[in-house]
Tab-separated table of C-alpha atoms and ligand atoms in Angstrom:
chain	number	residue	atom	x	y	z
A	1	MET	CA	-25.153	57.055	39.870
A	2	GLU	CA	-23.880	60.330	41.405
A	3	ILE	CA	-25.111	61.757	44.632
A	4	ARG	CA	-24.671	65.200	46.124
A	5	VAL	CA	-25.928	66.036	49.631
A	6	LEU	CA	-26.527	69.619	50.617
A	7	THR	CA	-26.009	69.809	54.427
A	8	LEU	CA	-24.923	71.672	57.385
A	9	PHE	CA	-23.363	68.452	58.799
A	10	PRO	CA	-21.171	66.805	56.174
A	11	ASP	CA	-19.110	64.950	58.633
A	12	LEU	CA	-22.375	63.273	59.840
A	13	MET	CA	-23.305	62.333	56.233
A	14	ASP	CA	-19.807	61.122	55.434
A	15	ALA	CA	-19.502	58.993	58.501
A	16	VAL	CA	-22.609	57.012	57.466
A	17	VAL	CA	-22.321	56.959	53.561
A	18	LEU	CA	-18.639	56.197	53.475
A	19	SER	CA	-18.975	53.225	55.819
A	20	SER	CA	-19.906	49.561	55.176
A	21	ILE	CA	-21.576	48.597	51.919
A	22	THR	CA	-22.212	52.244	50.442
A	23	GLY	CA	-18.593	53.140	51.497
A	24	ARG	CA	-17.279	50.269	49.446
A	25	ALA	CA	-19.538	51.267	46.569
A	26	VAL	CA	-18.030	54.741	46.630
A	27	ASN	CA	-14.490	53.518	46.925
A	28	GLU	CA	-15.088	51.090	43.880
A	29	GLY	CA	-16.550	53.979	41.922
A	30	LEU	CA	-20.051	52.353	41.499
A	31	ILE	CA	-21.555	55.381	43.132
A	32	GLY	CA	-20.190	58.913	43.011
A	33	TYR	CA	-20.833	60.833	46.397
A	34	ARG	CA	-20.057	64.226	47.921
A	35	ALA	CA	-21.495	66.186	50.853
A	36	VAL	CA	-21.441	69.949	50.064
A	37	ASP	CA	-21.270	72.130	53.196
A	38	ILE	CA	-24.095	74.747	52.888
A	39	ARG	CA	-22.166	76.972	55.479
A	40	ASP	CA	-19.352	77.180	52.881
A	41	TYR	CA	-21.918	79.382	50.973
A	42	ALA	CA	-22.915	81.607	53.844
A	43	GLY	CA	-21.556	84.618	52.230
A	44	ASN	CA	-20.434	86.207	55.596
A	45	ARG	CA	-17.552	85.711	57.709
A	46	TYR	CA	-19.554	84.236	60.672
A	47	GLY	CA	-20.909	81.405	58.686
A	48	LYS	CA	-24.466	82.448	59.443
A	49	VAL	CA	-27.024	80.579	57.287
A	50	ASP	CA	-30.238	81.120	59.271
A	51	ASP	CA	-32.424	83.824	60.497
A	52	SER	CA	-35.656	84.426	62.490
A	53	VAL	CA	-39.033	83.529	60.810
A	54	TYR	CA	-41.188	86.221	59.533
A	55	GLY	CA	-44.548	86.426	61.331
A	56	GLY	CA	-43.047	85.192	64.467
A	57	GLY	CA	-42.733	81.780	65.904
A	58	LYS	CA	-39.755	80.111	67.808
A	59	GLY	CA	-36.612	78.971	66.069
A	60	MET	CA	-34.587	79.929	63.037
A	61	LEU	CA	-35.067	79.050	59.370
A	62	MET	CA	-32.312	78.472	56.861
A	63	MET	CA	-31.937	81.437	54.440
A	64	CYS	CA	-32.480	81.131	50.531
A	65	ASP	CA	-28.964	82.326	49.425
A	66	PRO	CA	-26.602	79.867	51.097
A	67	VAL	CA	-28.998	76.905	49.989
A	68	TYR	CA	-29.269	78.199	46.415
A	69	ASP	CA	-25.491	78.878	46.027
A	70	ALA	CA	-24.668	75.278	47.497
A	71	TRP	CA	-27.316	73.851	45.192
A	72	GLN	CA	-25.752	75.615	42.121
A	73	SER	CA	-22.370	74.403	42.836
A	74	ALA	CA	-23.756	70.824	43.327
A	75	VAL	CA	-25.594	71.086	40.034
A	76	CYS	CA	-22.263	72.061	38.310
A	77	SER	CA	-20.227	69.159	40.028
A	78	PHE	CA	-21.697	66.121	38.168
A	79	ASP	CA	-19.465	64.219	35.780
A	80	SER	CA	-22.422	63.563	33.393
A	81	GLU	CA	-24.492	66.336	31.920
A	82	SER	CA	-27.881	64.683	32.678
A	83	ASN	CA	-30.187	67.014	34.767
A	84	PRO	CA	-30.045	66.044	38.288
A	85	ILE	CA	-33.222	65.546	40.393
A	86	THR	CA	-33.374	67.602	43.630
A	87	ILE	CA	-34.971	65.993	46.661
A	88	TYR	CA	-35.773	67.927	49.879
A	89	MET	CA	-35.809	65.652	52.879
A	90	SER	CA	-38.873	66.786	54.689
A	91	PRO	CA	-41.711	65.623	57.201
A	92	LYS	CA	-44.084	67.075	54.622
A	93	GLY	CA	-43.039	64.856	51.838
A	94	LYS	CA	-44.268	61.607	50.501
A	95	VAL	CA	-43.280	58.681	52.640
A	96	PHE	CA	-40.271	56.748	51.411
A	97	ASP	CA	-40.704	53.111	50.431
A	98	GLN	CA	-39.055	50.394	48.522
A	99	LYS	CA	-40.830	51.328	45.220
A	100	LYS	CA	-39.237	54.813	45.473
A	101	ALA	CA	-35.887	53.404	46.338
A	102	ILE	CA	-36.200	51.172	43.040
A	103	GLU	CA	-37.132	54.343	41.053
A	104	LEU	CA	-34.166	56.387	42.448
A	105	SER	CA	-31.668	53.670	41.921
A	106	GLN	CA	-32.335	54.145	38.206
A	107	LYS	CA	-31.506	57.871	38.366
A	108	GLU	CA	-28.137	59.173	37.168
A	109	ASN	CA	-27.755	62.362	39.317
A	110	ILE	CA	-29.516	63.063	42.601
A	111	ILE	CA	-29.025	66.025	45.044
A	112	PHE	CA	-30.440	65.526	48.559
A	113	LEU	CA	-31.240	68.763	50.504
A	114	CYS	CA	-31.190	68.474	54.352
A	115	GLY	CA	-32.836	71.008	56.328
A	116	HIS	CA	-32.150	71.964	60.098
A	117	TYR	CA	-33.696	74.193	62.622
A	118	GLU	CA	-37.223	75.188	61.532
A	119	GLY	CA	-36.593	74.128	57.998
A	120	ILE	CA	-35.896	76.183	54.890
A	121	ASP	CA	-37.218	79.425	53.424
A	122	GLN	CA	-40.001	78.292	51.030
A	123	ARG	CA	-38.909	80.432	48.228
A	124	VAL	CA	-35.754	78.642	47.506
A	125	LEU	CA	-37.528	75.205	47.978
A	126	ASP	CA	-40.016	76.566	45.257
A	127	VAL	CA	-37.181	77.142	42.824
A	128	ILE	CA	-34.781	74.169	43.250
A	129	VAL	CA	-36.786	71.138	44.706
A	130	ASP	CA	-38.324	68.559	42.386
A	131	GLU	CA	-39.859	66.364	45.172
A	132	GLU	CA	-40.036	65.978	48.963
A	133	ILE	CA	-39.423	62.815	50.671
A	134	SER	CA	-40.239	61.917	54.367
A	135	ILE	CA	-38.977	58.881	56.110
A	136	GLY	CA	-42.089	58.621	58.265
A	137	ASP	CA	-44.801	60.669	60.185
A	138	TYR	CA	-42.428	62.214	62.828
A	139	VAL	CA	-40.134	65.156	63.031
A	140	LEU	CA	-36.413	64.792	63.035
A	141	THR	CA	-33.816	67.491	64.127
A	142	GLY	CA	-32.422	67.533	60.617
A	143	GLY	CA	-32.637	65.794	57.097
A	144	GLU	CA	-29.266	64.030	57.309
A	145	ILE	CA	-30.546	60.841	59.029
A	146	ALA	CA	-33.352	60.672	56.491
A	147	ALA	CA	-31.049	61.303	53.682
A	148	CYS	CA	-28.823	58.596	54.964
A	149	ALA	CA	-31.759	56.067	55.077
A	150	VAL	CA	-32.757	57.058	51.541
A	151	ILE	CA	-29.255	56.815	50.105
A	152	ASP	CA	-28.610	53.412	51.820
A	153	ALA	CA	-31.840	51.725	50.588
A	154	THR	CA	-31.248	53.290	47.041
A	155	ALA	CA	-27.553	52.574	46.739
A	156	ARG	CA	-27.784	48.853	47.459
A	157	LEU	CA	-30.138	48.419	44.407
A	158	VAL	CA	-27.586	50.012	42.033
A	159	PRO	CA	-26.148	47.167	39.892
A	160	GLY	CA	-22.802	45.829	41.381
A	161	VAL	CA	-23.180	47.164	44.881
A	162	LEU	CA	-24.598	43.869	46.181
A	163	PRO	CA	-23.207	40.676	44.762
A	164	GLY	CA	-26.206	39.968	42.508
A	165	GLU	CA	-30.044	40.858	42.030
A	166	GLU	CA	-30.935	37.722	43.860
A	167	ALA	CA	-29.322	39.369	47.110
A	168	TYR	CA	-32.286	41.692	47.237
A	169	SER	CA	-35.024	40.473	44.853
A	170	ASP	CA	-36.640	38.144	47.534
A	171	GLU	CA	-36.254	40.719	50.268
A	172	SER	CA	-39.101	42.285	52.248
A	173	HIS	CA	-41.105	44.951	50.369
A	174	MET	CA	-39.785	43.895	46.853
A	175	LYS	CA	-43.253	42.496	45.872
A	176	TYR	CA	-45.220	43.698	48.961
A	177	ALA	CA	-44.377	40.459	50.702
A	178	LEU	CA	-42.262	40.331	53.791
A	179	GLU	CA	-39.292	38.040	53.926
A	180	HIS	CA	-39.717	34.572	55.460
A	181	PRO	CA	-37.778	33.954	58.747
A	182	GLN	CA	-34.112	33.001	58.321
A	183	TYR	CA	-31.875	30.792	60.504
A	184	THR	CA	-28.124	29.997	60.675
A	185	LYS	CA	-25.911	27.687	62.691
A	186	PRO	CA	-26.082	26.099	65.109
A	187	ALA	CA	-28.898	23.848	64.023
A	188	LEU	CA	-30.160	23.684	67.742
A	189	TRP	CA	-29.999	26.761	69.848
A	190	HIS	CA	-31.394	26.801	73.398
A	191	GLY	CA	-33.277	23.787	72.580
A	192	THR	CA	-34.955	25.182	69.371
A	193	GLY	CA	-34.269	23.748	65.961
A	194	VAL	CA	-34.877	25.204	62.590
A	195	PRO	CA	-37.801	24.087	60.399
A	196	GLU	CA	-36.955	20.524	59.148
A	197	VAL	CA	-37.472	21.337	55.493
A	198	LEU	CA	-34.584	23.858	55.441
A	199	THR	CA	-32.129	21.212	56.273
A	200	SER	CA	-33.670	18.543	53.885
A	201	GLY	CA	-31.616	19.602	50.789
A	202	HIS	CA	-34.944	19.413	48.832
A	203	HIS	CA	-34.739	22.594	46.822
A	204	LYS	CA	-38.345	22.497	45.530
A	205	ASN	CA	-39.847	22.020	49.125
A	206	ILE	CA	-37.376	24.588	50.384
A	207	GLU	CA	-38.758	27.123	47.911
A	208	GLU	CA	-42.286	26.336	48.614
A	209	TRP	CA	-41.721	26.783	52.295
A	210	LYS	CA	-40.113	30.051	51.912
A	211	TYR	CA	-42.915	31.332	49.734
A	212	LEU	CA	-45.662	30.247	52.166
A	213	ALA	CA	-43.680	31.584	55.192
A	214	SER	CA	-43.324	34.823	53.426
A	215	LEU	CA	-47.176	35.083	52.744
A	216	TYR	CA	-47.714	34.130	56.392
A	217	GLU	CA	-45.339	36.746	57.869
A	218	THR	CA	-46.955	39.462	55.583
A	219	MET	CA	-50.556	38.415	56.655
A	220	ILE	CA	-49.817	38.434	60.286
A	221	ARG	CA	-47.499	41.492	60.569
A	222	ARG	CA	-48.737	43.678	57.665
A	223	PRO	CA	-52.352	42.878	56.610
A	224	ASP	CA	-52.429	46.192	54.714
A	225	LEU	CA	-49.599	44.918	52.317
A	226	PHE	CA	-51.183	41.353	52.304
A	227	GLU	CA	-54.353	42.884	50.769
A	228	LYS	CA	-52.370	44.331	47.901
A	229	MET	CA	-50.763	41.146	46.859
A	230	GLU	CA	-52.185	39.015	43.991
A	231	ILE	CA	-52.440	35.664	45.735
A	232	SER	CA	-54.156	32.807	43.893
A	233	GLN	CA	-56.961	30.829	45.702
A	234	GLU	CA	-54.893	27.815	45.275
A	235	ASP	CA	-51.937	29.544	47.027
A	236	LEU	CA	-54.170	30.767	49.899
A	237	ASN	CA	-55.367	27.206	50.305
A	238	ARG	CA	-51.807	25.907	50.467
A	239	LEU	CA	-51.037	28.556	53.138
A	240	ILE	CA	-53.834	27.622	55.253
A	241	ASN	CA	-53.793	23.785	54.813
A	242	ASP	CA	-50.010	23.102	54.410
A	243	TYR	CA	-48.124	26.041	56.344
A	244	MET	CA	-50.529	26.988	59.028
A	245	LYS	CA	-51.944	23.549	60.172
B	301	LIG	C1	-37.087	70.265	62.753
B	301	LIG	S1	-37.371	69.737	61.073
B	301	LIG	C2	-38.363	71.124	60.525
B	301	LIG	C3	-39.876	70.616	60.642
B	301	LIG	C4	-40.688	71.710	60.043
B	301	LIG	N1	-40.786	72.938	60.886
B	301	LIG	C5	-42.176	71.101	59.998
B	301	LIG	O1	-42.984	71.447	61.016
B	301	LIG	O2	-42.590	70.575	58.994
B	301	LIG	C6	-35.775	70.175	60.411
B	301	LIG	C7	-35.434	69.438	59.134
B	301	LIG	O3	-35.442	68.015	59.492
B	301	LIG	C8	-35.754	67.282	58.361
B	301	LIG	N2	-36.811	66.337	58.721
B	301	LIG	C9	-37.534	66.237	59.806
B	301	LIG	N3	-38.223	65.285	59.842
B	301	LIG	C10	-38.188	64.558	58.692
B	301	LIG	C11	-38.755	63.464	58.122
B	301	LIG	N4	-39.770	62.720	58.844
B	301	LIG	N5	-38.391	62.959	56.984
B	301	LIG	C12	-37.473	63.671	56.229
B	301	LIG	N6	-36.814	64.783	56.728
B	301	LIG	C13	-37.231	65.343	58.006
B	301	LIG	C14	-36.198	68.278	57.151
B	301	LIG	O4	-35.031	68.436	56.237
B	301	LIG	C15	-36.341	69.571	57.994
B	301	LIG	O5	-36.101	70.822	57.249
């Protein structure tokens, strides 16, 4: 997978994407990544990329040409010829979730477009953007933090980035269910132990506990997700009679 990010703050993007697990994935060549500075395409010596909004209103809007020219340079910069998908990070977009992360992790080339100020002139969005993604129903100052979240959630699903599929296949949201609680050493902390079954060494019972604990977490914290899960009556009975009692 190759990623390009169109942004006015490439240092901000690099600081996050080139750190930790995503940084290692880039270093090892599992993911191609480059931030493209939209200001490099300002077309004037002041680096001006925004202007006032037609029809009035406070704030400035990013202009078409710098965004379009930066996008064209990104399109031409991919190693493979497959058509990139262009995603505009936007509070008006569809809210990002794990299903979308899985879908994006299978794409070859992705361009993320980050707005700033009041956003971006609609005319260039209409020409270059394939879809809009929001990270939640609130307004950020710019699209960079949102793009970092989407890149992080997506990149860790690319084969080879995490040690194996089992590193994420049981995590929260992979099958609607939230993850079961987890514990590490010491076995006794501030007088509280860990569920006995986890130290029993009995693999089948441990798996059973993890499954029921995951159902319980989802039911209590996210009833909306719990409703979407296909749980047999037998499993519901085990949840109520074995786990919750
Ligand atoms: C201040 S916001 C512009 C908000 C815009 N005027 C509106 O009301 O829809 C500036 C930029 O931040 C990004 N942004 C803001 N909130 C976001 C969110 N919830 N998800 C993704 N991107 C967001 C977008 O790229 C947007 O162009």
